[in-house]
Amino acid sequence: MTVVNVKDLQEGDVLKNDLFRGGTLVLKSGTSLTKAVISKLRQWDIPSVDIRSAQDEHHVSDENEQETNVVNNSPDSVPSVSEIKNDFFNNLLKIGQEYRYGFALNDAVDYQWLEGLFIKFMSTGKIYKLLEKLKDWDYNTYQHSFDVFILGTLFAKKLKIDDIEQFAIGCLLHDVGKLEIPKSILDKSSKLSQQEYETVKNHTIYGYKILKQQDFPEYVANLAKSHHERVEGSGYPEGLKNAEIKEEIKALAIVDVYSALMMARPYRHAYGSTVAETILLKECKMVEDYYFYTFFRMLDIFPLNAIVELTTGIHAKVIDTNDKVPFYPVLEDRYKSNRIEMPLDRSVKIKKIIRF
Ligand SMILES: [Fe+2]
């Protein structure tokens, strides 16, 4: 046995003993170290490990060799289904509250469908590895990507977008180009300089390249490239105009902005959902109203001043909202000006938006 400082490890070195981190087995004895595993050990601040010497190798039986695989949570393998389910659940616990999702994820069938997709995707080595890298590089972006995956996939279902699974993969990986953006910029708590902003904008091109290099379909890579395009031509990287922007890009753009606004950033607090919707209407202007109607209906959260029709047939205006219970807005009858109390049992709902 030889104790080797982690900075001196070589690819192909074999672990002598099981390696634990915080009580959790992270690598099994007999693991042959790859570049990725060595860099993980450095990230974990592990000072040294026991490496098998030639003599140790001699004593290892064939049977033992077969058992000495990297355990599931190592960087070189995919996690087990139960680990992915845990991840899915824990991610949702952090972000999937009703004040953000409204009633969008209120159906067990949808929950299971999304969980199934997440398991399918994370069981794919290349998607898992990219997301793990993103999680290590910038946790905010990882969380946002998961959020966009949930909301975006539900939204795509409402819009009846073709290729929904590919769209869902695009949602998960739309910001993967941030891996190429320096942490000093991603973490900056003050306003970005013009030059820094230009650097951040490049995450779209980097994302496209990363996904193409890894043989993702053009459709998925394009979601990473074009999700900051705006119908007026003011977006990036290509300044595309309305007719050039495909339906799936518009859908992702809406969810991306909504999600980003509702998450705290180093330079600002998180916005409430109805404020986020109002900003969204300005930011993504000229996307056909149909997209907004569908998105807001999916959440059951409506922006201030929206004129809506209730399931009772009454037309009303949203005159106040509460960020903690955004799906119970204060309404006023559009013609009689009296206030309408929305019953807590949801026996009356907003049926549709008439106009913003
Ligand atoms: Fe982005």
XYZ file of C-alpha atoms and ligand atoms in Angstrom:
357
model
C 0.000 0.000 0.000
C 1.174 3.506 -0.755
C -0.250 6.707 0.630
C -0.342 9.263 -2.193
C -1.035 12.969 -1.959
C -4.112 13.711 -4.133
C -2.168 16.260 -6.188
C 0.290 13.486 -7.174
C -2.312 10.936 -8.276
C -2.019 9.510 -11.770
C -4.754 8.285 -14.052
C -5.002 4.510 -13.638
C -3.985 4.461 -9.954
C -6.210 2.035 -8.052
C -7.772 2.781 -4.657
C -6.679 0.422 -1.905
C -9.539 1.114 0.521
C -13.142 2.301 0.390
C -13.228 6.084 0.527
C -15.740 7.834 2.755
C -16.784 11.457 2.768
C -18.923 12.745 5.635
C -19.841 9.151 6.474
C -20.933 8.370 2.900
C -19.110 5.834 0.786
C -18.082 7.760 -2.337
C -15.575 5.411 -3.983
C -15.109 1.694 -3.519
C -11.756 0.029 -3.065
C -10.386 -1.125 -6.398
C -11.657 1.950 -8.244
C -9.330 2.823 -11.075
C -8.899 6.587 -10.954
C -9.791 8.633 -14.015
C -9.089 12.336 -14.581
C -12.667 13.161 -13.553
C -12.409 11.175 -10.317
C -9.059 12.779 -9.447
C -10.450 16.253 -10.015
C -13.445 15.340 -7.817
C -11.076 14.277 -5.034
C -9.367 17.670 -5.293
C -12.696 19.479 -5.164
C -13.599 17.491 -2.068
C -10.364 18.639 -0.406
C -9.271 15.091 0.320
C -5.533 15.349 1.141
C -4.334 11.824 0.353
C -5.560 8.317 -0.474
C -4.194 4.781 -0.206
C -3.197 3.378 -3.576
C -2.615 -0.287 -4.334
C 0.983 -1.255 -4.918
C 2.000 -3.942 -7.436
C 2.181 -6.387 -4.520
C -1.367 -5.581 -3.420
C -2.546 -6.096 -6.998
C -1.128 -9.589 -6.918
C -3.393 -10.517 -4.014
C -6.593 -9.293 -5.505
C -8.741 -12.178 -6.634
C -10.741 -12.144 -9.854
C -13.914 -12.198 -7.790
C -12.867 -9.069 -5.938
C -11.976 -7.332 -9.181
C -15.536 -7.747 -10.369
C -16.896 -6.090 -7.252
C -14.550 -3.148 -7.304
C -16.590 -0.810 -9.409
C -17.017 2.867 -8.770
C -20.107 3.275 -6.625
C -23.120 4.962 -8.102
C -22.472 8.466 -6.853
C -18.985 8.624 -8.327
C -18.434 11.048 -11.205
C -17.921 8.254 -13.715
C -21.191 6.419 -13.331
C -24.829 7.331 -13.225
C -26.723 7.293 -9.934
C -29.302 4.663 -9.009
C -33.004 5.274 -9.616
C -33.608 5.822 -5.911
C -30.810 8.397 -5.780
C -32.288 10.225 -8.781
C -35.739 10.140 -7.162
C -34.235 11.646 -4.019
C -32.556 14.357 -6.045
C -35.795 15.124 -7.852
C -37.695 15.358 -4.592
C -35.057 17.464 -2.846
C -34.754 19.847 -5.791
C -38.508 20.304 -5.769
C -38.525 20.848 -2.009
C -36.189 23.793 -2.482
C -38.000 25.506 -5.327
C -41.390 23.974 -6.071
C -43.475 25.974 -3.622
C -46.971 27.068 -4.549
C -46.082 30.755 -4.437
C -43.832 30.053 -7.442
C -45.633 27.210 -9.226
C -49.191 28.138 -8.335
C -51.269 25.093 -9.234
C -49.051 24.012 -12.131
C -47.772 20.910 -10.361
C -50.850 19.932 -8.451
C -51.478 16.657 -10.170
C -49.864 13.347 -9.136
C -49.871 12.166 -12.744
C -47.787 15.169 -13.821
C -45.443 14.693 -10.859
C -44.813 11.069 -11.817
C -44.399 11.939 -15.472
C -41.767 14.582 -14.698
C -40.029 12.327 -12.197
C -39.947 9.570 -14.841
C -38.423 11.941 -17.392
C -35.836 13.130 -14.873
C -34.890 9.512 -14.079
C -34.625 8.719 -17.783
C -32.441 11.748 -18.497
C -30.201 11.407 -15.446
C -29.621 7.753 -16.247
C -28.014 8.971 -19.447
C -24.340 9.417 -18.635
C -23.810 12.553 -20.699
C -26.811 14.492 -19.338
C -25.982 13.460 -15.780
C -22.343 14.471 -16.121
C -23.158 17.863 -17.614
C -25.629 18.627 -14.847
C -23.240 17.457 -12.149
C -20.584 19.760 -13.579
C -23.086 22.599 -13.604
C -24.102 21.848 -10.015
C -20.448 22.000 -8.933
C -19.694 25.097 -10.993
C -22.692 27.253 -10.175
C -25.426 25.898 -7.936
C -27.802 28.772 -8.811
C -27.682 27.844 -12.472
C -28.247 24.166 -11.641
C -31.305 25.027 -9.549
C -32.634 27.355 -12.227
C -32.134 24.623 -14.856
C -34.165 22.166 -12.807
C -36.862 24.801 -12.287
C -37.014 25.532 -16.015
C -37.196 21.787 -16.683
C -40.267 21.431 -14.443
C -42.142 24.536 -15.559
C -40.988 24.311 -19.175
C -42.047 20.700 -19.620
C -45.457 21.354 -18.073
C -45.833 24.415 -20.300
C -44.828 22.424 -23.395
C -47.550 19.917 -22.575
C -50.147 22.705 -22.421
C -48.853 24.133 -25.715
C -48.808 20.639 -27.263
C -45.249 21.131 -28.419
C -43.913 18.270 -30.545
C -40.869 16.406 -29.329
C -41.664 17.136 -25.718
C -38.863 14.930 -24.364
C -36.258 16.699 -26.461
C -37.716 20.003 -25.323
C -37.428 18.850 -21.696
C -33.754 17.952 -22.236
C -33.233 21.396 -23.778
C -34.809 22.978 -20.681
C -32.446 21.075 -18.383
C -29.389 22.003 -20.436
C -30.331 25.437 -21.789
C -27.754 27.237 -19.607
C -24.993 24.625 -19.800
C -22.808 27.218 -21.540
C -22.450 28.939 -18.145
C -19.787 26.302 -17.484
C -17.558 28.491 -19.647
C -18.356 31.743 -17.835
C -15.919 32.718 -15.062
C -17.242 32.253 -11.536
C -16.116 35.782 -10.674
C -18.748 37.066 -13.136
C -21.487 34.599 -12.181
C -21.051 35.457 -8.495
C -20.683 39.202 -8.891
C -22.997 41.004 -6.516
C -22.863 44.386 -8.225
C -23.934 45.446 -11.710
C -21.956 43.794 -14.518
C -19.763 45.999 -16.672
C -20.589 46.104 -20.379
C -17.660 43.793 -21.082
C -18.761 41.304 -18.422
C -22.296 41.363 -19.807
C -20.957 40.595 -23.284
C -19.063 37.639 -21.775
C -22.220 36.307 -20.102
C -24.117 36.577 -23.388
C -21.672 34.085 -24.870
C -23.111 31.291 -22.714
C -25.651 30.776 -25.494
C -22.962 30.044 -28.100
C -20.890 27.990 -25.655
C -23.966 25.945 -24.732
C -24.695 25.263 -28.391
C -21.111 24.116 -28.970
C -20.972 21.885 -25.888
C -24.217 20.170 -26.868
C -23.209 19.743 -30.515
C -19.831 18.325 -29.477
C -21.673 15.744 -27.420
C -23.985 14.810 -30.289
C -27.188 16.242 -28.896
C -29.749 16.930 -31.644
C -29.730 20.347 -33.329
C -33.172 20.973 -31.775
C -31.727 20.676 -28.232
C -28.569 22.664 -29.037
C -30.707 25.428 -30.558
C -32.667 25.805 -27.332
C -29.367 26.608 -25.598
C -28.358 28.975 -28.379
C -31.569 30.912 -28.877
C -33.395 31.163 -25.546
C -32.358 34.836 -25.175
C -33.708 35.841 -28.586
C -36.631 38.276 -28.428
C -39.360 38.702 -31.024
C -38.539 42.389 -31.554
C -35.005 41.467 -32.585
C -33.434 42.859 -29.420
C -32.185 39.497 -28.142
C -28.937 37.598 -28.626
C -26.830 36.017 -29.988
C -28.292 36.456 -33.482
C -30.952 39.142 -33.003
C -33.582 36.910 -34.579
C -37.034 38.371 -35.317
C -40.445 36.954 -34.581
C -40.943 34.742 -37.636
C -37.449 33.303 -37.222
C -38.061 32.287 -33.614
C -39.638 28.886 -33.286
C -42.484 28.103 -30.930
C -40.304 26.042 -28.574
C -37.807 28.893 -28.252
C -40.572 31.355 -27.298
C -41.932 28.888 -24.740
C -38.503 28.397 -23.185
C -37.821 32.153 -23.185
C -40.972 32.814 -21.132
C -40.234 30.111 -18.570
C -36.565 31.137 -18.379
C -37.396 34.752 -17.537
C -40.134 33.801 -15.061
C -37.815 31.351 -13.276
C -34.853 33.742 -13.213
C -36.929 36.598 -11.791
C -38.297 34.411 -9.019
C -34.881 33.317 -7.813
C -32.632 35.448 -5.663
C -29.438 36.536 -7.396
C -26.201 37.813 -5.851
C -27.241 41.313 -6.936
C -31.004 41.286 -6.136
C -33.764 39.594 -4.135
C -36.321 37.231 -5.675
C -39.451 38.830 -7.141
C -42.943 37.614 -6.281
C -44.821 35.687 -8.947
C -47.244 38.417 -10.006
C -44.451 41.006 -10.249
C -42.449 38.464 -12.246
C -45.407 38.081 -14.614
C -45.654 41.835 -15.109
C -41.932 42.086 -15.878
C -42.267 39.066 -18.159
C -44.957 40.821 -20.184
C -42.560 43.729 -20.765
C -39.416 41.640 -21.262
C -40.830 39.166 -23.777
C -43.202 41.639 -25.415
C -44.850 40.813 -28.656
C -44.790 37.072 -28.074
C -48.337 36.208 -29.064
C -50.746 36.688 -26.130
C -51.679 33.050 -26.419
C -48.345 32.061 -24.818
C -48.908 34.275 -21.803
C -52.537 33.240 -21.431
C -51.526 29.602 -21.434
C -48.636 30.105 -19.031
C -50.619 32.156 -16.518
C -53.554 29.766 -16.729
C -51.199 26.867 -16.081
C -49.936 28.548 -12.883
C -53.368 29.917 -11.970
C -51.557 33.145 -11.134
C -52.509 36.354 -12.923
C -50.811 39.734 -13.097
C -52.214 42.900 -11.615
C -54.780 44.678 -13.835
C -55.517 41.585 -15.941
C -59.156 41.396 -17.050
C -60.401 37.870 -16.572
C -63.542 35.785 -16.942
C -64.550 33.609 -14.001
C -66.150 30.182 -14.233
C -69.354 31.938 -13.096
C -69.253 34.006 -16.304
C -68.492 37.252 -14.450
C -65.830 39.521 -15.921
C -63.430 40.910 -13.333
C -60.223 42.851 -12.925
C -57.285 41.758 -10.749
C -56.904 44.688 -8.346
C -54.555 43.202 -5.758
C -52.418 40.135 -5.188
C -50.550 38.579 -2.294
C -47.178 36.951 -3.017
C -47.773 34.278 -0.394
C -51.080 33.162 -1.932
C -50.862 34.519 -5.480
C -53.573 32.166 -6.754
C -56.196 33.973 -4.655
C -56.160 37.459 -6.188
C -58.444 40.268 -5.085
C -60.908 40.856 -7.913
C -63.338 43.607 -8.765
C -66.389 43.142 -10.951
C -65.493 44.794 -14.237
C -68.886 46.468 -14.647
C -70.294 46.859 -11.122
C -66.992 47.675 -9.372
C -67.806 45.533 -6.328
C -65.120 43.291 -4.859
C -65.341 39.579 -5.527
C -64.108 37.108 -2.922
C -62.672 33.980 -4.488
C -63.899 31.009 -2.405
C -61.051 29.081 -0.741
C -62.499 25.748 -1.895
C -61.770 26.848 -5.465
C -65.364 26.259 -6.504
C -64.957 29.439 -8.577
C -61.845 29.845 -10.694
C -60.499 32.126 -13.347
C -61.541 30.533 -16.612
C -59.659 32.708 -19.040
C -57.849 35.981 -19.551
C -59.663 38.548 -21.635
C -56.802 41.010 -21.780
C -53.838 42.276 -19.808
Fe -29.537 31.701 -20.334
